[in-house]
Short mmCIF file of the C-alpha atoms (twelve columns), coordinates in Angstrom:
data_MODEL
# 
_entry.id   MODEL 
# 
loop_
_atom_site.group_PDB 
_atom_site.id 
_atom_site.type_symbol 
_atom_site.label_atom_id 
_atom_site.label_alt_id 
_atom_site.label_comp_id 
_atom_site.label_asym_id 
_atom_site.label_seq_id 
_atom_site.Cartn_x 
_atom_site.Cartn_y 
_atom_site.Cartn_z 
_atom_site.pdbx_PDB_model_num 
ATOM 1   C CA . UNK A 1   124.753 107.449 67.705 1 
ATOM 2   C CA . UNK A 2   123.982 105.316 64.688 1 
ATOM 3   C CA . UNK A 3   126.611 102.830 63.520 1 
ATOM 4   C CA . UNK A 4   126.396 100.733 60.373 1 
ATOM 5   C CA . UNK A 5   128.548 98.124  58.702 1 
ATOM 6   C CA . UNK A 6   128.462 98.348  54.916 1 
ATOM 7   C CA . UNK A 7   130.011 95.946  52.414 1 
ATOM 8   C CA . UNK A 8   131.420 98.283  49.745 1 
ATOM 9   C CA . UNK A 9   132.238 97.396  46.138 1 
ATOM 10  C CA . UNK A 10  129.825 94.491  46.506 1 
ATOM 11  C CA . UNK A 11  126.470 93.509  45.048 1 
ATOM 12  C CA . UNK A 12  125.706 91.079  47.869 1 
ATOM 13  C CA . UNK A 13  126.378 90.728  51.565 1 
ATOM 14  C CA . UNK A 14  129.690 89.262  52.783 1 
ATOM 15  C CA . UNK A 15  131.595 90.305  49.672 1 
ATOM 16  C CA . UNK A 16  133.609 93.400  48.837 1 
ATOM 17  C CA . UNK A 17  135.174 95.377  51.667 1 
ATOM 18  C CA . UNK A 18  133.328 95.916  54.969 1 
ATOM 19  C CA . UNK A 19  133.501 99.408  56.444 1 
ATOM 20  C CA . UNK A 20  132.212 100.753 59.720 1 
ATOM 21  C CA . UNK A 21  130.228 103.975 59.312 1 
ATOM 22  C CA . UNK A 22  129.546 106.105 62.380 1 
ATOM 23  C CA . UNK A 23  126.959 108.848 61.800 1 
ATOM 24  C CA . UNK A 24  127.977 111.648 64.161 1 
ATOM 25  C CA . UNK A 25  125.792 114.589 65.124 1 
ATOM 26  C CA . UNK A 26  128.788 116.838 65.834 1 
ATOM 27  C CA . UNK A 27  132.577 116.955 66.103 1 
ATOM 28  C CA . UNK A 28  134.309 114.059 67.863 1 
ATOM 29  C CA . UNK A 29  137.702 113.593 69.504 1 
ATOM 30  C CA . UNK A 30  140.279 111.887 67.276 1 
ATOM 31  C CA . UNK A 31  141.511 109.620 70.063 1 
ATOM 32  C CA . UNK A 32  137.941 108.417 70.670 1 
ATOM 33  C CA . UNK A 33  137.448 107.751 66.949 1 
ATOM 34  C CA . UNK A 34  140.658 105.732 66.916 1 
ATOM 35  C CA . UNK A 35  139.420 103.610 69.834 1 
ATOM 36  C CA . UNK A 36  136.120 102.971 68.067 1 
ATOM 37  C CA . UNK A 37  137.957 101.927 64.897 1 
ATOM 38  C CA . UNK A 38  140.138 99.559  66.920 1 
ATOM 39  C CA . UNK A 39  136.979 98.070  68.441 1 
ATOM 40  C CA . UNK A 40  135.316 97.654  65.035 1 
ATOM 41  C CA . UNK A 41  138.452 96.035  63.558 1 
ATOM 42  C CA . UNK A 42  137.473 96.693  59.953 1 
ATOM 43  C CA . UNK A 43  140.210 97.879  57.632 1 
ATOM 44  C CA . UNK A 44  138.598 101.328 57.903 1 
ATOM 45  C CA . UNK A 45  135.854 102.915 59.953 1 
ATOM 46  C CA . UNK A 46  134.459 106.210 58.661 1 
ATOM 47  C CA . UNK A 47  133.164 108.995 60.904 1 
ATOM 48  C CA . UNK A 48  130.699 111.304 59.190 1 
ATOM 49  C CA . UNK A 49  129.230 114.543 60.536 1 
ATOM 50  C CA . UNK A 50  126.983 117.137 58.889 1 
ATOM 51  C CA . UNK A 51  128.364 120.562 57.942 1 
ATOM 52  C CA . UNK A 52  126.689 123.933 57.622 1 
ATOM 53  C CA . UNK A 53  129.474 125.920 55.938 1 
ATOM 54  C CA . UNK A 54  128.247 125.580 52.335 1 
ATOM 55  C CA . UNK A 55  131.513 124.174 50.973 1 
ATOM 56  C CA . UNK A 56  130.500 120.578 51.603 1 
ATOM 57  C CA . UNK A 57  127.590 118.589 53.005 1 
ATOM 58  C CA . UNK A 58  129.468 116.311 55.420 1 
ATOM 59  C CA . UNK A 59  132.925 115.834 56.856 1 
ATOM 60  C CA . UNK A 60  134.401 112.342 56.668 1 
ATOM 61  C CA . UNK A 61  137.429 110.938 58.464 1 
ATOM 62  C CA . UNK A 62  138.787 107.411 58.093 1 
ATOM 63  C CA . UNK A 63  140.581 105.290 60.692 1 
ATOM 64  C CA . UNK A 64  142.155 101.843 60.451 1 
ATOM 65  C CA . UNK A 65  142.463 99.900  63.709 1 
ATOM 66  C CA . UNK A 66  145.940 101.450 63.984 1 
ATOM 67  C CA . UNK A 67  145.889 104.954 62.493 1 
ATOM 68  C CA . UNK A 68  144.005 107.689 60.635 1 
ATOM 69  C CA . UNK A 69  144.463 107.668 56.853 1 
ATOM 70  C CA . UNK A 70  144.393 110.463 54.273 1 
ATOM 71  C CA . UNK A 71  142.182 108.770 51.673 1 
ATOM 72  C CA . UNK A 72  139.868 105.761 51.638 1 
ATOM 73  C CA . UNK A 73  137.587 104.697 48.817 1 
ATOM 74  C CA . UNK A 74  135.523 101.848 50.213 1 
ATOM 75  C CA . UNK A 75  134.653 103.654 53.455 1 
ATOM 76  C CA . UNK A 76  133.627 106.741 51.438 1 
ATOM 77  C CA . UNK A 77  131.390 104.546 49.300 1 
ATOM 78  C CA . UNK A 78  130.019 102.937 52.460 1 
ATOM 79  C CA . UNK A 79  129.414 106.340 54.047 1 
ATOM 80  C CA . UNK A 80  127.455 107.631 51.060 1 
ATOM 81  C CA . UNK A 81  125.422 104.420 50.921 1 
ATOM 82  C CA . UNK A 82  124.626 104.733 54.647 1 
ATOM 83  C CA . UNK A 83  123.611 108.399 54.324 1 
ATOM 84  C CA . UNK A 84  121.232 107.641 51.458 1 
ATOM 85  C CA . UNK A 85  119.800 104.514 53.057 1 
ATOM 86  C CA . UNK A 86  119.099 106.189 56.406 1 
ATOM 87  C CA . UNK A 87  117.582 109.266 54.771 1 
ATOM 88  C CA . UNK A 88  120.317 111.486 56.205 1 
ATOM 89  C CA . UNK A 89  121.153 112.618 52.653 1 
ATOM 90  C CA . UNK A 90  118.528 113.371 50.019 1 
ATOM 91  C CA . UNK A 91  118.063 110.542 47.540 1 
ATOM 92  C CA . UNK A 92  119.354 111.185 44.041 1 
ATOM 93  C CA . UNK A 93  121.463 114.232 44.931 1 
ATOM 94  C CA . UNK A 94  125.290 114.196 45.048 1 
ATOM 95  C CA . UNK A 95  127.022 114.244 48.431 1 
ATOM 96  C CA . UNK A 96  130.071 116.452 48.943 1 
ATOM 97  C CA . UNK A 97  132.462 115.182 51.616 1 
ATOM 98  C CA . UNK A 98  135.050 117.490 53.146 1 
ATOM 99  C CA . UNK A 99  138.249 115.672 54.119 1 
ATOM 100 C CA . UNK A 100 141.294 116.722 56.110 1 
ATOM 101 C CA . UNK A 101 143.926 115.933 53.469 1 
ATOM 102 C CA . UNK A 102 142.211 114.985 50.200 1 
ATOM 103 C CA . UNK A 103 140.042 117.993 49.429 1 
ATOM 104 C CA . UNK A 104 136.321 117.713 48.707 1 
ATOM 105 C CA . UNK A 105 135.158 114.332 47.395 1 
ATOM 106 C CA . UNK A 106 131.809 114.085 45.608 1 
ATOM 107 C CA . UNK A 107 129.695 110.926 45.414 1 
ATOM 108 C CA . UNK A 108 126.915 110.728 42.818 1 
ATOM 109 C CA . UNK A 109 124.242 108.020 42.455 1 
ATOM 110 C CA . UNK A 110 124.114 106.300 39.063 1 
ATOM 111 C CA . UNK A 111 121.032 104.956 37.298 1 
ATOM 112 C CA . UNK A 112 122.115 101.329 37.752 1 
ATOM 113 C CA . UNK A 113 122.280 101.680 41.542 1 
ATOM 114 C CA . UNK A 114 126.044 102.136 41.755 1 
ATOM 115 C CA . UNK A 115 127.664 105.126 43.450 1 
ATOM 116 C CA . UNK A 116 130.347 107.073 41.562 1 
ATOM 117 C CA . UNK A 117 133.087 108.805 43.557 1 
ATOM 118 C CA . UNK A 118 135.206 111.672 42.240 1 
ATOM 119 C CA . UNK A 119 138.730 111.120 43.614 1 
ATOM 120 C CA . UNK A 120 142.190 112.546 42.954 1 
ATOM 121 C CA . UNK A 121 144.541 110.566 40.725 1 
ATOM 122 C CA . UNK A 122 147.490 109.152 42.691 1 
ATOM 123 C CA . UNK A 123 149.978 108.267 39.949 1 
ATOM 124 C CA . UNK A 124 152.758 105.869 40.875 1 
ATOM 125 C CA . UNK A 125 156.019 107.215 39.449 1 
ATOM 126 C CA . UNK A 126 158.513 104.540 38.359 1 
ATOM 127 C CA . UNK A 127 161.121 103.498 40.942 1 
ATOM 128 C CA . UNK A 128 163.646 100.689 41.144 1 
ATOM 129 C CA . UNK A 129 162.272 97.448  42.549 1 
ATOM 130 C CA . UNK A 130 163.009 97.632  46.296 1 
ATOM 131 C CA . UNK A 131 165.348 94.993  47.630 1 
ATOM 132 C CA . UNK A 132 163.465 92.076  49.164 1 
ATOM 133 C CA . UNK A 133 160.087 92.934  47.584 1 
ATOM 134 C CA . UNK A 134 159.957 89.973  45.202 1 
ATOM 135 C CA . UNK A 135 161.028 87.623  47.995 1 
ATOM 136 C CA . UNK A 136 158.412 89.037  50.392 1 
ATOM 137 C CA . UNK A 137 155.671 88.654  47.784 1 
ATOM 138 C CA . UNK A 138 156.882 85.299  46.509 1 
ATOM 139 C CA . UNK A 139 156.442 86.482  42.920 1 
ATOM 140 C CA . UNK A 140 158.492 87.979  40.105 1 
ATOM 141 C CA . UNK A 141 158.132 91.773  39.964 1 
ATOM 142 C CA . UNK A 142 158.175 93.343  36.489 1 
ATOM 143 C CA . UNK A 143 157.764 97.001  37.436 1 
ATOM 144 C CA . UNK A 144 157.329 99.183  40.517 1 
ATOM 145 C CA . UNK A 145 156.087 102.709 41.081 1 
ATOM 146 C CA . UNK A 146 155.534 104.856 44.169 1 
ATOM 147 C CA . UNK A 147 152.749 107.401 44.696 1 
ATOM 148 C CA . UNK A 148 152.219 110.368 47.008 1 
ATOM 149 C CA . UNK A 149 150.683 108.134 49.689 1 
ATOM 150 C CA . UNK A 150 153.918 106.098 49.737 1 
ATOM 151 C CA . UNK A 151 152.109 103.101 48.286 1 
ATOM 152 C CA . UNK A 152 154.158 100.846 46.030 1 
ATOM 153 C CA . UNK A 153 152.540 99.567  42.844 1 
ATOM 154 C CA . UNK A 154 154.106 96.273  41.759 1 
ATOM 155 C CA . UNK A 155 153.240 94.617  38.448 1 
ATOM 156 C CA . UNK A 156 153.656 90.841  38.341 1 
ATOM 157 C CA . UNK A 157 153.554 88.579  35.262 1 
ATOM 158 C CA . UNK A 158 149.899 87.507  35.136 1 
ATOM 159 C CA . UNK A 159 146.528 87.251  36.879 1 
ATOM 160 C CA . UNK A 160 147.337 83.840  38.325 1 
ATOM 161 C CA . UNK A 161 150.378 85.307  40.077 1 
ATOM 162 C CA . UNK A 162 148.135 87.895  41.755 1 
ATOM 163 C CA . UNK A 163 145.462 85.420  42.786 1 
ATOM 164 C CA . UNK A 164 147.992 82.910  44.178 1 
ATOM 165 C CA . UNK A 165 149.932 85.416  46.309 1 
ATOM 166 C CA . UNK A 166 150.719 84.316  49.862 1 
ATOM 167 C CA . UNK A 167 153.176 87.017  50.966 1 
ATOM 168 C CA . UNK A 168 155.472 86.957  53.956 1 
ATOM 169 C CA . UNK A 169 153.710 89.713  55.918 1 
ATOM 170 C CA . UNK A 170 156.585 90.263  58.324 1 
ATOM 171 C CA . UNK A 171 159.046 90.685  55.452 1 
ATOM 172 C CA . UNK A 172 156.591 92.921  53.608 1 
ATOM 173 C CA . UNK A 173 156.392 95.200  56.654 1 
ATOM 174 C CA . UNK A 174 160.115 95.828  56.211 1 
ATOM 175 C CA . UNK A 175 159.564 97.374  52.774 1 
ATOM 176 C CA . UNK A 176 159.465 101.186 52.777 1 
ATOM 177 C CA . UNK A 177 155.801 101.650 51.886 1 
ATOM 178 C CA . UNK A 178 152.454 102.375 53.506 1 
ATOM 179 C CA . UNK A 179 151.079 99.518  51.424 1 
ATOM 180 C CA . UNK A 180 151.849 97.397  48.376 1 
ATOM 181 C CA . UNK A 181 149.467 97.238  45.400 1 
ATOM 182 C CA . UNK A 182 150.136 94.061  43.412 1 
ATOM 183 C CA . UNK A 183 148.622 94.012  39.946 1 
ATOM 184 C CA . UNK A 184 148.556 92.338  36.529 1 
ATOM 185 C CA . UNK A 185 146.554 92.520  33.304 1 
ATOM 186 C CA . UNK A 186 143.445 90.355  33.301 1 
ATOM 187 C CA . UNK A 187 143.617 86.897  31.812 1 
ATOM 188 C CA . UNK A 188 141.900 86.524  28.403 1 
ATOM 189 C CA . UNK A 189 138.115 86.215  28.546 1 
ATOM 190 C CA . UNK A 190 137.675 87.856  31.960 1 
ATOM 191 C CA . UNK A 191 134.961 90.423  32.709 1 
ATOM 192 C CA . UNK A 192 137.584 92.869  33.990 1 
ATOM 193 C CA . UNK A 193 140.631 94.586  32.519 1 
ATOM 194 C CA . UNK A 194 143.139 94.241  35.347 1 
ATOM 195 C CA . UNK A 195 143.406 92.513  38.681 1 
ATOM 196 C CA . UNK A 196 144.994 93.580  41.963 1 
ATOM 197 C CA . UNK A 197 145.497 92.881  45.653 1 
ATOM 198 C CA . UNK A 198 146.583 95.256  48.421 1 
ATOM 199 C CA . UNK A 199 148.708 94.515  51.492 1 
ATOM 200 C CA . UNK A 200 149.473 97.083  54.211 1 
ATOM 201 C CA . UNK A 201 151.155 95.457  57.231 1 
ATOM 202 C CA . UNK A 202 152.118 98.842  58.687 1 
ATOM 203 C CA . UNK A 203 148.488 99.989  59.071 1 
ATOM 204 C CA . UNK A 204 146.347 96.819  59.003 1 
ATOM 205 C CA . UNK A 205 146.372 93.951  61.523 1 
ATOM 206 C CA . UNK A 206 146.418 90.212  60.906 1 
ATOM 207 C CA . UNK A 207 147.188 89.132  57.358 1 
ATOM 208 C CA . UNK A 208 147.387 92.856  56.402 1 
ATOM 209 C CA . UNK A 209 145.247 92.393  53.279 1 
ATOM 210 C CA . UNK A 210 142.582 94.962  52.447 1 
ATOM 211 C CA . UNK A 211 139.744 93.213  50.582 1 
ATOM 212 C CA . UNK A 212 138.878 95.951  48.034 1 
ATOM 213 C CA . UNK A 213 140.830 99.216  48.058 1 
ATOM 214 C CA . UNK A 214 139.400 102.320 46.420 1 
ATOM 215 C CA . UNK A 215 142.488 104.464 47.004 1 
ATOM 216 C CA . UNK A 216 144.682 101.852 45.290 1 
ATOM 217 C CA . UNK A 217 142.581 102.291 42.158 1 
ATOM 218 C CA . UNK A 218 143.570 105.969 42.111 1 
ATOM 219 C CA . UNK A 219 146.999 104.624 41.135 1 
ATOM 220 C CA . UNK A 220 145.818 101.602 39.157 1 
ATOM 221 C CA . UNK A 221 143.525 103.629 36.871 1 
ATOM 222 C CA . UNK A 222 146.230 105.801 35.257 1 
ATOM 223 C CA . UNK A 223 148.701 102.899 35.197 1 
ATOM 224 C CA . UNK A 224 146.414 100.576 33.212 1 
ATOM 225 C CA . UNK A 225 144.817 103.358 31.156 1 
ATOM 226 C CA . UNK A 226 148.254 104.114 29.727 1 
ATOM 227 C CA . UNK A 227 149.053 100.483 29.035 1 
ATOM 228 C CA . UNK A 228 145.665 99.452  27.660 1 
ATOM 229 C CA . UNK A 229 144.914 102.665 25.787 1 
ATOM 230 C CA . UNK A 230 141.501 103.265 27.372 1 
ATOM 231 C CA . UNK A 231 140.377 105.672 30.092 1 
ATOM 232 C CA . UNK A 232 137.359 103.613 31.230 1 
ATOM 233 C CA . UNK A 233 138.249 100.238 32.748 1 
ATOM 234 C CA . UNK A 234 137.051 97.658  35.252 1 
ATOM 235 C CA . UNK A 235 139.343 96.374  37.968 1 
ATOM 236 C CA . UNK A 236 138.826 93.255  40.053 1 
ATOM 237 C CA . UNK A 237 140.504 93.037  43.456 1 
ATOM 238 C CA . UNK A 238 141.114 89.340  43.938 1 
ATOM 239 C CA . UNK A 239 141.140 89.065  47.713 1 
ATOM 240 C CA . UNK A 240 139.214 86.156  49.265 1 
ATOM 241 C CA . UNK A 241 136.121 88.429  49.447 1 
ATOM 242 C CA . UNK A 242 136.726 90.071  46.066 1 
ATOM 243 C CA . UNK A 243 135.119 93.093  44.457 1 
ATOM 244 C CA . UNK A 244 134.799 95.097  41.252 1 
ATOM 245 C CA . UNK A 245 135.762 98.758  40.857 1 
ATOM 246 C CA . UNK A 246 134.824 100.609 37.668 1 
ATOM 247 C CA . UNK A 247 137.298 103.408 36.947 1 
ATOM 248 C CA . UNK A 248 137.212 106.328 34.502 1 
ATOM 249 C CA . UNK A 249 140.164 108.687 34.141 1 
ATOM 250 C CA . UNK A 250 139.543 112.436 33.731 1 
ATOM 251 C CA . UNK A 251 142.916 114.209 33.732 1 
ATOM 252 C CA . UNK A 252 144.040 114.508 37.341 1 
ATOM 253 C CA . UNK A 253 140.741 113.066 38.658 1 
ATOM 254 C CA . UNK A 254 139.371 109.554 38.554 1 
ATOM 255 C CA . UNK A 255 135.836 108.253 38.995 1 
ATOM 256 C CA . UNK A 256 135.554 105.085 41.065 1 
ATOM 257 C CA . UNK A 257 132.165 103.366 40.922 1 
ATOM 258 C CA . UNK A 258 130.654 100.404 42.702 1 
ATOM 259 C CA . UNK A 259 127.734 99.095  44.715 1 
ATOM 260 C CA . UNK A 260 127.289 98.627  48.457 1 
ATOM 261 C CA . UNK A 261 125.132 96.559  50.833 1 
ATOM 262 C CA . UNK A 262 124.302 97.261  54.491 1 
ATOM 263 C CA . UNK A 263 124.844 94.203  56.712 1 
ATOM 264 C CA . UNK A 264 124.421 95.777  60.167 1 
ATOM 265 C CA . UNK A 265 122.550 98.822  61.488 1 
ATOM 266 C CA . UNK A 266 122.637 99.642  65.183 1 
ATOM 267 C CA . UNK A 267 123.529 102.098 67.912 1 
ATOM 268 C CA . UNK A 268 126.943 102.912 69.319 1 
ATOM 269 C CA . UNK A 269 126.397 103.231 73.069 1 
ATOM 270 C CA . UNK A 270 129.709 104.748 74.257 1 
# 
């Protein structure tokens, strides 16, 4: 079956967040998909299969090297890009993805070449700063919130604090959270409104940093919309690869938009 690697939320190769995209012809065993994702070693590998039930066009499931996840933005963007590029989906028409735990997600091409994804808002309700979080991050924490995915959103003083983070990954794994979204308002004169990074030592290997995280922006969008007084914003995820995510809040839904680039197109032989 066809397997691609797509750099999502990127306008050029080797930027943004790489996702594996496996184009299935039918249903696949979850244990097999998990083994493929472990082999690919990207933060997420998406498995896409066509549907004939009328409620959606394709099913998508997302796996990290360690586990299946309920929602993933960059691998959804990568999947849509792969479907359009391979001619599996009709150019110019929206794609409806059925998911196991996040409803139907629609991806629509935009005139500038970006792809816009309709996702659920994942608001982070305020909570007390967990003990040890500031020490694990090595930064002062001004505010924390927790969302339905059990991700912690942590605001730090400024953009420099986000960019300079070098967290203690082992200590961070001891925090009760699927992942930690670290964020701050953009420095003056930037071409973005807020900045973030995402660390998930419980589900990602190595340094546990996800380069550009669509699902994190489902929490970041309402957080910064409230503080900045605007529903349409641009976020920059300041990982070493880096990537831009345009967000637009619509009640309990959020549009996440970005570009993608295919860097590998081949055949999975097992």
